[in-house]
XYZ file of C-alpha atoms in Angstrom:
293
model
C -15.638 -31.302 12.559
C -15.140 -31.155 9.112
C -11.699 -31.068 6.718
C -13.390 -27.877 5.506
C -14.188 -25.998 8.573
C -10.382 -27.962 10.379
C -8.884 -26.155 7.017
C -10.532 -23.091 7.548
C -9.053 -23.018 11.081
C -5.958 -23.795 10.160
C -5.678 -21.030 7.870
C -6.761 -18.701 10.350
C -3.397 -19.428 12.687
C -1.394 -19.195 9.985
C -3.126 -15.789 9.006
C -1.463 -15.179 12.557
C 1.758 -16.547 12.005
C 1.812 -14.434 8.784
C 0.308 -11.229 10.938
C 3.421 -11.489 13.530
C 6.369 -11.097 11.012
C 5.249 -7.469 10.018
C 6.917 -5.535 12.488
C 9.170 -7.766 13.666
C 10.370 -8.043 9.665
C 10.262 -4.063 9.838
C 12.972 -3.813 12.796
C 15.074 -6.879 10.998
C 15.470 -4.723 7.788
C 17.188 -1.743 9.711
C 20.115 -4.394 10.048
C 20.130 -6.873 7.203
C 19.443 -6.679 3.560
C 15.793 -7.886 2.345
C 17.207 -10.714 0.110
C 20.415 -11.474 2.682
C 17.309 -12.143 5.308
C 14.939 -13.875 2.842
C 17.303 -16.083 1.947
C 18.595 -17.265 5.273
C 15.068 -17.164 6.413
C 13.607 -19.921 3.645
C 17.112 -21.778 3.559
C 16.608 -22.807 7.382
C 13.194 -23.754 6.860
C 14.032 -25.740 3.710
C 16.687 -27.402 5.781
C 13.887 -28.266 8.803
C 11.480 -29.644 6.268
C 14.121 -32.306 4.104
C 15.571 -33.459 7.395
C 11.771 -33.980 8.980
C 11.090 -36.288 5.541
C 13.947 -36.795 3.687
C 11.987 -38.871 0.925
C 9.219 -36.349 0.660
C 10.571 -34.164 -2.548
C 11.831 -37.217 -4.861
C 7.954 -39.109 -4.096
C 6.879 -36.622 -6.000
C 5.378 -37.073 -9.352
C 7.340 -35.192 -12.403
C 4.392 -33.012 -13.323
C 4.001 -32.051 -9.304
C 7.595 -31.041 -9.333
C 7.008 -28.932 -11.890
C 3.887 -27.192 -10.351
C 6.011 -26.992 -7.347
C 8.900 -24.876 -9.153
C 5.952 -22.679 -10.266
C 4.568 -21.916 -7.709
C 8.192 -21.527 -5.966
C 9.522 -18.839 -8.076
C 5.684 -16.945 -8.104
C 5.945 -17.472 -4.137
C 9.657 -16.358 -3.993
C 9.321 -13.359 -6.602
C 6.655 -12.178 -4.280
C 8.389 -12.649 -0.948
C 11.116 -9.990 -2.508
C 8.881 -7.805 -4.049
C 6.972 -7.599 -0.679
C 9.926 -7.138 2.019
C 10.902 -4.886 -0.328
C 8.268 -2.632 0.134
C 8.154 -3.054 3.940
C 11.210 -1.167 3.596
C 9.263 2.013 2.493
C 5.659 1.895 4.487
C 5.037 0.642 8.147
C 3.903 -2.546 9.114
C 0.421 -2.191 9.547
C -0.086 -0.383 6.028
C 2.311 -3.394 4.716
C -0.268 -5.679 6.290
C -3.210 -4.082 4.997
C -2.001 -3.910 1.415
C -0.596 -7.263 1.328
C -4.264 -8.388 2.092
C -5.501 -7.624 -0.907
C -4.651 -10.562 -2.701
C -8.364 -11.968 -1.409
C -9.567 -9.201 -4.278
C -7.527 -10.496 -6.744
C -7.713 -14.026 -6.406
C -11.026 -14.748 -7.600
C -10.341 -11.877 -10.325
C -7.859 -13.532 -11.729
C -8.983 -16.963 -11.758
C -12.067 -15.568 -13.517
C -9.719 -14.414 -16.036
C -7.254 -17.293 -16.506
C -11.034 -19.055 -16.698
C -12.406 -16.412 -19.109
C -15.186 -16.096 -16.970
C -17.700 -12.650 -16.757
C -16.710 -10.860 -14.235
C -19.820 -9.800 -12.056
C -21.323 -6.305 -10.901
C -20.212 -7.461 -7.297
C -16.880 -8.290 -8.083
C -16.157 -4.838 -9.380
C -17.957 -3.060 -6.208
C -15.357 -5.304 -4.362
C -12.395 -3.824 -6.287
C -13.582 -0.289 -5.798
C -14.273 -0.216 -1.931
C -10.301 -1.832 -1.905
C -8.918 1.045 -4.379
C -10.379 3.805 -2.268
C -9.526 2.133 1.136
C -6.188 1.234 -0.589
C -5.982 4.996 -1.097
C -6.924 6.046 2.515
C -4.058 4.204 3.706
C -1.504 4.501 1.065
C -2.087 7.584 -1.155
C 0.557 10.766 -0.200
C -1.141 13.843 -2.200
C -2.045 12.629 -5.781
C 0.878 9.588 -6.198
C 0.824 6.170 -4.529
C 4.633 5.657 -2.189
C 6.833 3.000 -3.729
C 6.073 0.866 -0.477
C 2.785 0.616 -1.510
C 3.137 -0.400 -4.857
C 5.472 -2.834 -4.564
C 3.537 -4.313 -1.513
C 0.226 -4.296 -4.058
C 2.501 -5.921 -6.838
C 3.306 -8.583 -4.199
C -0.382 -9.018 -3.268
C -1.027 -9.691 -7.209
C 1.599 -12.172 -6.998
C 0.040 -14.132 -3.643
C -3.043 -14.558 -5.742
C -1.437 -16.736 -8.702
C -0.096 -18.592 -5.485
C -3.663 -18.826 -4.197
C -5.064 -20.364 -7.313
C -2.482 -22.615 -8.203
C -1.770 -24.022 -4.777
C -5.547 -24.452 -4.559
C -5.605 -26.048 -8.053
C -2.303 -28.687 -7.492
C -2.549 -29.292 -4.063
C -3.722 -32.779 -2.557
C -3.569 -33.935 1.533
C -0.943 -36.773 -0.323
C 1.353 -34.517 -1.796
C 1.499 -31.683 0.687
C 4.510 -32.216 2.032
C 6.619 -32.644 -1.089
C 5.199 -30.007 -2.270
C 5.556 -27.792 0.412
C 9.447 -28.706 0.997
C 9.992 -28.291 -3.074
C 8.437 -24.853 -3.042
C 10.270 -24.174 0.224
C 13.629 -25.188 -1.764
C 12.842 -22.947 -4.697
C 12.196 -19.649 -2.537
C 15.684 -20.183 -1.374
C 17.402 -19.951 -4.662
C 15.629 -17.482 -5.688
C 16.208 -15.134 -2.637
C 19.778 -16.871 -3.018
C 19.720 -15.006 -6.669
C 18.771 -11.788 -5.405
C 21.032 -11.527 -2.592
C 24.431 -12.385 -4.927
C 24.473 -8.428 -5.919
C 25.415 -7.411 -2.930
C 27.239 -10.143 -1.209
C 25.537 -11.833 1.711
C 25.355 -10.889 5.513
C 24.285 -12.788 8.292
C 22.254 -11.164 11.691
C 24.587 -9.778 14.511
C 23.387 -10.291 17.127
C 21.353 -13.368 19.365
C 17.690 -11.528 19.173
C 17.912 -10.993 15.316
C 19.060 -14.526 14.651
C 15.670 -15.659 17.092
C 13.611 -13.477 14.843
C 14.710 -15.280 11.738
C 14.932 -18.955 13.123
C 11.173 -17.692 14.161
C 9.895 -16.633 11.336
C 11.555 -19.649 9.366
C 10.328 -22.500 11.129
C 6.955 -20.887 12.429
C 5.934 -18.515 9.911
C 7.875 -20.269 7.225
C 8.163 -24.008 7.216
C 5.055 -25.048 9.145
C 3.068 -21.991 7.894
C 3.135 -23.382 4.401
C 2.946 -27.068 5.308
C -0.540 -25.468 6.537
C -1.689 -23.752 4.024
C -0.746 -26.425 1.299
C -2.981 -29.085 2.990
C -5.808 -26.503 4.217
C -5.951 -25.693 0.222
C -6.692 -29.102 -0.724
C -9.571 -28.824 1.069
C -10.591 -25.804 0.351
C -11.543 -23.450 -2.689
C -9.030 -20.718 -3.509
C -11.674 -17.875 -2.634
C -12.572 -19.589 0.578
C -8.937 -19.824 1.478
C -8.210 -16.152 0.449
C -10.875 -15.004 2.487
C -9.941 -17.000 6.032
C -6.348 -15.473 5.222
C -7.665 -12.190 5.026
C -7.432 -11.954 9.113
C -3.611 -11.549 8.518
C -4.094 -8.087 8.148
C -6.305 -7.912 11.017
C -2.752 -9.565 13.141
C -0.620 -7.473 11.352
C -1.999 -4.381 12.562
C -2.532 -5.403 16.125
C 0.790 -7.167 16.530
C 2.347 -3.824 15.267
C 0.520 -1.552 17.668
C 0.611 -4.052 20.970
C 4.376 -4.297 20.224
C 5.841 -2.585 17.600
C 6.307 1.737 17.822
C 2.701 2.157 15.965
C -0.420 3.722 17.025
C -3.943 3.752 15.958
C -4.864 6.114 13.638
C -7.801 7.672 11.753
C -6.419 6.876 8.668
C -5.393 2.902 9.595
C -9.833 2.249 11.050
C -11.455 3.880 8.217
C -9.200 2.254 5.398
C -8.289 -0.767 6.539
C -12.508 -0.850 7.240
C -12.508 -0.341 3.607
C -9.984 -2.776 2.027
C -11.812 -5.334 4.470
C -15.047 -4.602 3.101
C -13.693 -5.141 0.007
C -12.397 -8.555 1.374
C -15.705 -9.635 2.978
C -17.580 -8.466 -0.197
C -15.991 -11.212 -2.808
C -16.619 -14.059 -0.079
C -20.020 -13.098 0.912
C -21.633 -11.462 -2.435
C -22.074 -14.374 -5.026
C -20.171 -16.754 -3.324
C -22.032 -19.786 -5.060
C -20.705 -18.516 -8.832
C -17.137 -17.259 -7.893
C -16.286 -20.175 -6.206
C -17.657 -22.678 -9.415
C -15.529 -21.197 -11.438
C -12.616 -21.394 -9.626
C -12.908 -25.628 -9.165
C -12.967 -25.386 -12.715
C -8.871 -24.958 -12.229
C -7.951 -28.507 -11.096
C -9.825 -30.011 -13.832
């Protein structure tokens, strides 16, 4: 088997990984503040990564240390910005939203490339604004929850591209500890407001040591070596299945239930997905190599 088609794979269980967190995030944030959580969650894994390699963040280069802040703070930013609006729209809307970074990321590398933007590309954006609004839209204004969650999807993209840009099978690691490193401060930094709390009780503190070393620490280790591999469209679109988890992780065993509303937009935003991966593939993904020149 390929490094591709092993990346591709790879991507897909962390798309799980990333899919189980929803509603178990969602019951979490009745009892803890998003920050207090975010930044006990990344400060374990950060912990778990330096003690697996020690020597991993000081082997890297100074201009990969850089990149690695970067993408960090984008990563971080976006982690808040995201939990944050989990607070105000359910988990399987959350997932859905969050999903449509796969739209944006070739968007946006065809702008940072000043590339045209083709016919299919914009069909792709409208089938995820009208499924977007299916699942989102309360009367004629978009929920706070939803926004936010968008914002954070925007955010995942620049994470997308750049990660697919810097990253190389010999500096994943480093990398992926440094950026690990940098989430924690800055969920650190958002959680000084408001003093910090810890979980309180056994379950909660499994959920977080969880979703640190699972969906946290290994997850990225993952996707940082999948993405060297792999084009930044290519990799958006295997992670568009997180979604797809979300959703069924929240209805098997969180309090949701399958809806009208959830099939025909979430059919819509993953459309939209499908549509920037399988349209012209060939040109979006050209430009986007351009980036690690």
């Amino acid at each position: 088997m390929t490094h591709p088609r092993i990346a591709v794979l790879a991507l897909l269980a962390v798309a799980a990984a990333w899919g189980s967190t929803f509603f178990l995030t969602k019951d979490l944030l009745t009892r803890m503040d998003v920050a207090d959580y975010l930044a006990l969650r990344f400060a374990i894994a950060s912990i778990a990564l330096i003690v697996i390699h020690p020597p991993a963040i000081s082997r890297l280069s100074r201009l990969d240390r850089g990149r690695g802040v970067a993408l960090g703070v984008t990563y971080g930013i976006a982690q808040l910005v995201q939990t944050e609006g989990l607070r105000h729209t359910s988990a399987s809307v959350s997932g859905f939203v969050t999903g449509m970074y796969v739209v944006f990321t070739p968007l946006l590398a065809a702008v940072i490339l000043r590339h045209r933007i083709g016919r299919w590309a914009w069909v792709a954006v409208a089938l995820a604004t009208v499924g977007l609004g299916v699942l989102s839209l309360n009367g004629f204004s978009m929920g706070t929850g939803e926004l936010l969650t968008l914002a954070s999807a925007g955010l995942y993209a620049l994470h997308i591209i750049g990660l697919g840009a810097w990253s190389t099978p010999s500096n994943a690691f480093g990398l992926s500890a440094l950026q690990m490193v940098v989430i924690t401060v800055v969920c650190a930094i958002g959680a000084l407001p408001g003093g910090f709390t810890l979980p309180s009780g056994g379950g909660d503190w499994l959920r977080v040591i969880y979703m640190a070393l699972i969906a946290g620490a290994l997850a990225l280790i993952v996707q940082t070596w999948a993405q060297a591999h792999l084009t930044p469209t290519r990799a958006a679109i295997a992670m568009t299945m997180e979604p797809v988890f979300a959703s069924g992780f929240a209805v098997l065993f969180g309090s949701e239930s399958v809806t009208a509303r959830m099939l025909i937009g979430g059919a819509l935003v993953m459309s939209a997905m499908y549509l920037v991966e399988l349209a012209p593939r060939r040109k979006i993904e050209a430009e986007v190599q351009h980036l690690v020149q």
